[in-house]
Every structure is written in structure tokens, then in C-alpha cells.
């Protein structure tokens, strides 16, 4: 929070502020919740040592503070703000469908829900690979390209409020900013 507050109070020429990554920030938030709860004994505790998920619920308050601070940077300081978030594969067990795997943010479900509601753009970045034989040779050629998905499917969480269409090939900050304008 101190770094964000410096952007409010100190003159600067920054146009963006991104946190890499939300799942690592979550660990810092959980550590603070443990310190709030256990004080000196927090070192040997985990977030689940606070019974009945109360620690995870308490962490939401800190997430809300971070999002409020980022909203201020975005709205009052005209900065682009956001998070990078690692993903994890989860098995979805739907009684109407066969089980399938889905990539979701590597966050507690409460934090994930809060960030999903807050975000104007949620992208799922993949590395699409294609293997092809080189003509007349036994060798193969591997080509790869980065692709940003911005529309949700059953395979991953994604979405946007800008009407962007899938996929965005070779994404860059500037390319995305130009598409949003």
C-alpha cells in the first residue's frame, strides 16, 4: 500500500501501475491477517489456522483496500492499473456434464471473485504451438505465438467490458490500449 500511496502524493510521470502477481500479493495479505490475529505467534501459523475460514474472509478487507487504492490511481491519476495472476488447473464436476479441467486464477475463491468483478479486462495468455515437417526432411519445425484470450470459455476465465474479440495475437500493452480506444 505504501508504494501506491507514493503515487498519490509524489509527482511522477508513470502512466501505469501493475502488480505482479496477485497470488503473491495474496500471501502478503494473509501474512498481515495472521499478524493481526496471532501477533507474535503468527510465524508458525497458516491462514487456515483461523477457524471457519474467518482468516480468508478477513483477507477480503485488505483486498478491498488495494482495489480502492487502484481505483483512485485509475480515476484520479488517469493511470492504467491491473494485476498479473498465475493460473491453476481445477477439475469441474458438473452433474449435467462429464468432468472437465478449467484454468482459474491461483487465488482464494473470495479474492478471485472480488478481482473478477473489479476487472474491466481479464485475459488468459497462452502460447500456441504448431509443429510442422520441414519439406523433404525428417526434421520438424516448431513455431510458437503468444495469444491473449479475452472471452470466457469452459476452459478458462476471461472477459472484457470493451467488446474485444478473441483472440489477440502477439499482445502488447500498446496493442491492447489501441484496441480499447
mmCIF file of C-alpha atoms in Angstrom:
data_model
loop_
_atom_site.group_PDB
_atom_site.id
_atom_site.type_symbol
_atom_site.label_atom_id
_atom_site.label_comp_id
_atom_site.label_asym_id
_atom_site.label_seq_id
_atom_site.Cartn_x
_atom_site.Cartn_y
_atom_site.Cartn_z
ATOM 1 C CA UNK A 1 0.000 0.000 0.000
ATOM 2 C CA UNK A 2 2.890 2.357 0.674
ATOM 3 C CA UNK A 3 4.039 2.220 -2.965
ATOM 4 C CA UNK A 4 0.538 3.010 -4.162
ATOM 5 C CA UNK A 5 0.234 5.918 -1.718
ATOM 6 C CA UNK A 6 3.516 7.347 -3.005
ATOM 7 C CA UNK A 7 1.961 7.536 -6.458
ATOM 8 C CA UNK A 8 -0.822 9.693 -4.984
ATOM 9 C CA UNK A 9 1.393 12.079 -3.100
ATOM 10 C CA UNK A 10 4.644 12.359 -5.083
ATOM 11 C CA UNK A 11 4.907 13.903 -8.540
ATOM 12 C CA UNK A 12 5.678 11.322 -11.219
ATOM 13 C CA UNK A 13 5.287 10.606 -14.914
ATOM 14 C CA UNK A 14 4.110 6.994 -14.616
ATOM 15 C CA UNK A 15 1.134 6.061 -16.760
ATOM 16 C CA UNK A 16 0.585 2.554 -15.397
ATOM 17 C CA UNK A 17 0.862 0.505 -12.217
ATOM 18 C CA UNK A 18 0.611 -3.286 -12.349
ATOM 19 C CA UNK A 19 1.056 -5.805 -9.552
ATOM 20 C CA UNK A 20 2.948 -8.969 -10.458
ATOM 21 C CA UNK A 21 1.333 -11.056 -9.174
ATOM 22 C CA UNK A 22 -1.991 -11.136 -7.336
ATOM 23 C CA UNK A 23 -1.317 -14.623 -5.980
ATOM 24 C CA UNK A 24 1.925 -13.415 -4.383
ATOM 25 C CA UNK A 25 0.138 -10.338 -3.028
ATOM 26 C CA UNK A 26 -2.411 -12.701 -1.506
ATOM 27 C CA UNK A 27 0.383 -14.313 0.529
ATOM 28 C CA UNK A 28 1.389 -10.873 1.862
ATOM 29 C CA UNK A 29 -2.237 -10.123 2.736
ATOM 30 C CA UNK A 30 -2.595 -13.471 4.507
ATOM 31 C CA UNK A 31 0.594 -12.775 6.494
ATOM 32 C CA UNK A 32 -0.933 -9.463 7.634
ATOM 33 C CA UNK A 33 -4.175 -11.201 8.661
ATOM 34 C CA UNK A 34 -2.097 -13.693 10.676
ATOM 35 C CA UNK A 35 -0.194 -10.857 12.373
ATOM 36 C CA UNK A 36 -3.493 -9.122 13.172
ATOM 37 C CA UNK A 37 -4.869 -12.332 14.681
ATOM 38 C CA UNK A 38 -1.928 -14.064 16.365
ATOM 39 C CA UNK A 39 0.612 -11.251 16.794
ATOM 40 C CA UNK A 40 3.902 -12.811 17.979
ATOM 41 C CA UNK A 41 2.737 -16.386 17.323
ATOM 42 C CA UNK A 42 1.870 -15.668 13.671
ATOM 43 C CA UNK A 43 5.177 -17.043 12.380
ATOM 44 C CA UNK A 44 4.119 -20.688 12.780
ATOM 45 C CA UNK A 45 0.507 -20.260 11.634
ATOM 46 C CA UNK A 46 -1.339 -20.552 8.331
ATOM 47 C CA UNK A 47 -4.441 -18.738 7.138
ATOM 48 C CA UNK A 48 -6.493 -21.879 7.819
ATOM 49 C CA UNK A 49 -5.480 -21.850 11.489
ATOM 50 C CA UNK A 50 -8.079 -19.115 11.852
ATOM 51 C CA UNK A 51 -11.173 -21.292 12.156
ATOM 52 C CA UNK A 52 -14.200 -21.462 9.916
ATOM 53 C CA UNK A 53 -12.470 -19.601 7.031
ATOM 54 C CA UNK A 54 -12.516 -16.380 9.079
ATOM 55 C CA UNK A 55 -8.926 -15.633 8.029
ATOM 56 C CA UNK A 56 -9.792 -15.874 4.357
ATOM 57 C CA UNK A 57 -12.845 -13.674 4.921
ATOM 58 C CA UNK A 58 -10.709 -11.127 6.828
ATOM 59 C CA UNK A 59 -8.309 -11.009 3.866
ATOM 60 C CA UNK A 60 -11.124 -9.637 1.680
ATOM 61 C CA UNK A 61 -10.960 -6.379 3.668
ATOM 62 C CA UNK A 62 -7.311 -5.916 2.618
ATOM 63 C CA UNK A 63 -8.122 -6.773 -0.986
ATOM 64 C CA UNK A 64 -10.836 -4.109 -0.934
ATOM 65 C CA UNK A 65 -8.298 -1.541 0.307
ATOM 66 C CA UNK A 66 -5.926 -2.426 -2.532
ATOM 67 C CA UNK A 67 -8.698 -2.197 -5.129
ATOM 68 C CA UNK A 68 -9.878 1.156 -3.728
ATOM 69 C CA UNK A 69 -6.318 2.479 -3.987
ATOM 70 C CA UNK A 70 -6.014 1.203 -7.570
ATOM 71 C CA UNK A 71 -9.366 2.770 -8.446
ATOM 72 C CA UNK A 72 -8.022 6.100 -7.191
ATOM 73 C CA UNK A 73 -4.921 5.775 -9.402
ATOM 74 C CA UNK A 74 -7.103 4.914 -12.378
ATOM 75 C CA UNK A 75 -9.810 7.523 -11.912
ATOM 76 C CA UNK A 76 -7.983 10.470 -10.337
ATOM 77 C CA UNK A 77 -4.441 9.988 -11.632
ATOM 78 C CA UNK A 78 -5.513 8.689 -15.081
ATOM 79 C CA UNK A 79 -3.279 5.622 -14.785
ATOM 80 C CA UNK A 80 -3.713 2.132 -16.197
ATOM 81 C CA UNK A 81 -3.791 -0.352 -13.318
ATOM 82 C CA UNK A 82 -4.004 -4.099 -13.038
ATOM 83 C CA UNK A 83 -2.661 -7.435 -11.944
ATOM 84 C CA UNK A 84 -0.888 -10.395 -13.393
ATOM 85 C CA UNK A 85 -2.242 -13.610 -11.885
ATOM 86 C CA UNK A 86 -0.908 -17.130 -12.213
ATOM 87 C CA UNK A 87 -3.441 -19.820 -13.023
ATOM 88 C CA UNK A 88 -4.083 -23.325 -11.829
ATOM 89 C CA UNK A 89 -5.997 -26.209 -13.321
ATOM 90 C CA UNK A 90 -9.140 -27.243 -11.473
ATOM 91 C CA UNK A 91 -11.453 -30.128 -12.229
ATOM 92 C CA UNK A 92 -15.066 -29.061 -12.698
ATOM 93 C CA UNK A 93 -17.651 -31.583 -11.577
ATOM 94 C CA UNK A 94 -20.956 -30.580 -13.123
ATOM 95 C CA UNK A 95 -23.799 -33.062 -12.577
ATOM 96 C CA UNK A 96 -25.088 -32.348 -16.095
ATOM 97 C CA UNK A 97 -21.740 -32.719 -17.890
ATOM 98 C CA UNK A 98 -18.733 -35.013 -17.790
ATOM 99 C CA UNK A 99 -15.844 -33.786 -15.628
ATOM 100 C CA UNK A 100 -13.509 -31.352 -17.331
ATOM 101 C CA UNK A 101 -10.469 -29.242 -16.471
ATOM 102 C CA UNK A 102 -10.600 -25.458 -16.286
ATOM 103 C CA UNK A 103 -7.842 -22.892 -15.733
ATOM 104 C CA UNK A 104 -8.686 -20.441 -12.946
ATOM 105 C CA UNK A 105 -6.792 -17.761 -11.028
ATOM 106 C CA UNK A 106 -4.458 -19.192 -8.393
ATOM 107 C CA UNK A 107 -6.303 -17.315 -5.650
ATOM 108 C CA UNK A 108 -8.712 -17.991 -2.832
ATOM 109 C CA UNK A 109 -12.234 -18.059 -4.285
ATOM 110 C CA UNK A 110 -13.211 -14.902 -2.381
ATOM 111 C CA UNK A 111 -10.273 -12.905 -3.733
ATOM 112 C CA UNK A 112 -10.774 -14.349 -7.206
ATOM 113 C CA UNK A 113 -14.427 -13.317 -7.198
ATOM 114 C CA UNK A 114 -13.601 -9.822 -5.984
ATOM 115 C CA UNK A 115 -10.909 -9.269 -8.619
ATOM 116 C CA UNK A 116 -13.098 -10.759 -11.357
ATOM 117 C CA UNK A 117 -15.900 -8.322 -10.505
ATOM 118 C CA UNK A 118 -13.492 -5.385 -10.340
ATOM 119 C CA UNK A 119 -11.542 -6.004 -13.536
ATOM 120 C CA UNK A 120 -12.526 -4.454 -16.844
ATOM 121 C CA UNK A 121 -10.317 -6.877 -18.772
ATOM 122 C CA UNK A 122 -9.417 -10.439 -17.816
ATOM 123 C CA UNK A 123 -7.124 -12.101 -20.283
ATOM 124 C CA UNK A 124 -5.915 -15.668 -20.431
ATOM 125 C CA UNK A 125 -2.483 -15.769 -22.064
ATOM 126 C CA UNK A 126 -1.423 -18.914 -23.910
ATOM 127 C CA UNK A 127 1.491 -19.965 -26.027
ATOM 128 C CA UNK A 128 0.032 -21.592 -29.131
ATOM 129 C CA UNK A 129 2.435 -24.072 -30.701
ATOM 130 C CA UNK A 130 2.434 -25.659 -34.107
ATOM 131 C CA UNK A 131 4.707 -28.450 -35.251
ATOM 132 C CA UNK A 132 5.258 -28.972 -38.955
ATOM 133 C CA UNK A 133 7.584 -31.129 -41.007
ATOM 134 C CA UNK A 134 10.252 -29.374 -42.995
ATOM 135 C CA UNK A 135 9.792 -30.332 -46.649
ATOM 136 C CA UNK A 136 11.813 -33.382 -47.619
ATOM 137 C CA UNK A 137 13.478 -33.740 -44.248
ATOM 138 C CA UNK A 138 12.977 -35.792 -41.134
ATOM 139 C CA UNK A 139 13.232 -32.654 -39.029
ATOM 140 C CA UNK A 140 10.285 -30.756 -37.695
ATOM 141 C CA UNK A 141 9.829 -27.060 -37.140
ATOM 142 C CA UNK A 142 8.195 -25.637 -34.037
ATOM 143 C CA UNK A 143 6.501 -22.261 -34.277
ATOM 144 C CA UNK A 144 5.008 -20.551 -31.267
ATOM 145 C CA UNK A 145 2.998 -17.388 -30.756
ATOM 146 C CA UNK A 146 1.548 -15.681 -27.731
ATOM 147 C CA UNK A 147 -2.228 -15.385 -27.782
ATOM 148 C CA UNK A 148 -4.414 -13.461 -25.342
ATOM 149 C CA UNK A 149 -7.959 -14.766 -24.943
ATOM 150 C CA UNK A 150 -10.464 -12.172 -23.733
ATOM 151 C CA UNK A 151 -13.724 -14.128 -23.987
ATOM 152 C CA UNK A 152 -14.544 -16.801 -21.427
ATOM 153 C CA UNK A 153 -14.917 -20.445 -22.355
ATOM 154 C CA UNK A 154 -15.320 -23.583 -20.288
ATOM 155 C CA UNK A 155 -11.526 -23.958 -20.406
ATOM 156 C CA UNK A 156 -10.529 -20.689 -18.716
ATOM 157 C CA UNK A 157 -11.711 -17.489 -17.072
ATOM 158 C CA UNK A 158 -11.557 -14.419 -19.327
ATOM 159 C CA UNK A 159 -13.728 -11.447 -20.214
ATOM 160 C CA UNK A 160 -13.795 -7.762 -21.033
ATOM 161 C CA UNK A 161 -16.059 -4.744 -20.953
ATOM 162 C CA UNK A 162 -14.691 -3.246 -24.157
ATOM 163 C CA UNK A 163 -16.207 -5.518 -26.781
ATOM 164 C CA UNK A 164 -12.817 -7.008 -27.666
ATOM 165 C CA UNK A 165 -12.921 -10.195 -29.704
ATOM 166 C CA UNK A 166 -10.845 -13.351 -29.423
ATOM 167 C CA UNK A 167 -8.027 -13.960 -29.921
ATOM 168 C CA UNK A 168 -5.481 -11.136 -29.674
ATOM 169 C CA UNK A 169 -2.299 -12.459 -31.264
ATOM 170 C CA UNK A 170 1.126 -11.242 -30.108
ATOM 171 C CA UNK A 171 -0.415 -8.991 -27.434
ATOM 172 C CA UNK A 172 1.410 -5.968 -26.084
ATOM 173 C CA UNK A 173 0.300 -3.205 -23.781
ATOM 174 C CA UNK A 174 0.187 -0.761 -26.685
ATOM 175 C CA UNK A 175 -1.769 -3.149 -28.924
ATOM 176 C CA UNK A 176 -4.396 -3.702 -26.225
ATOM 177 C CA UNK A 177 -4.595 0.042 -25.429
ATOM 178 C CA UNK A 178 -5.147 0.769 -29.141
ATOM 179 C CA UNK A 179 -7.927 -1.863 -29.339
ATOM 180 C CA UNK A 180 -9.687 -0.392 -26.297
ATOM 181 C CA UNK A 181 -9.727 3.187 -27.650
#
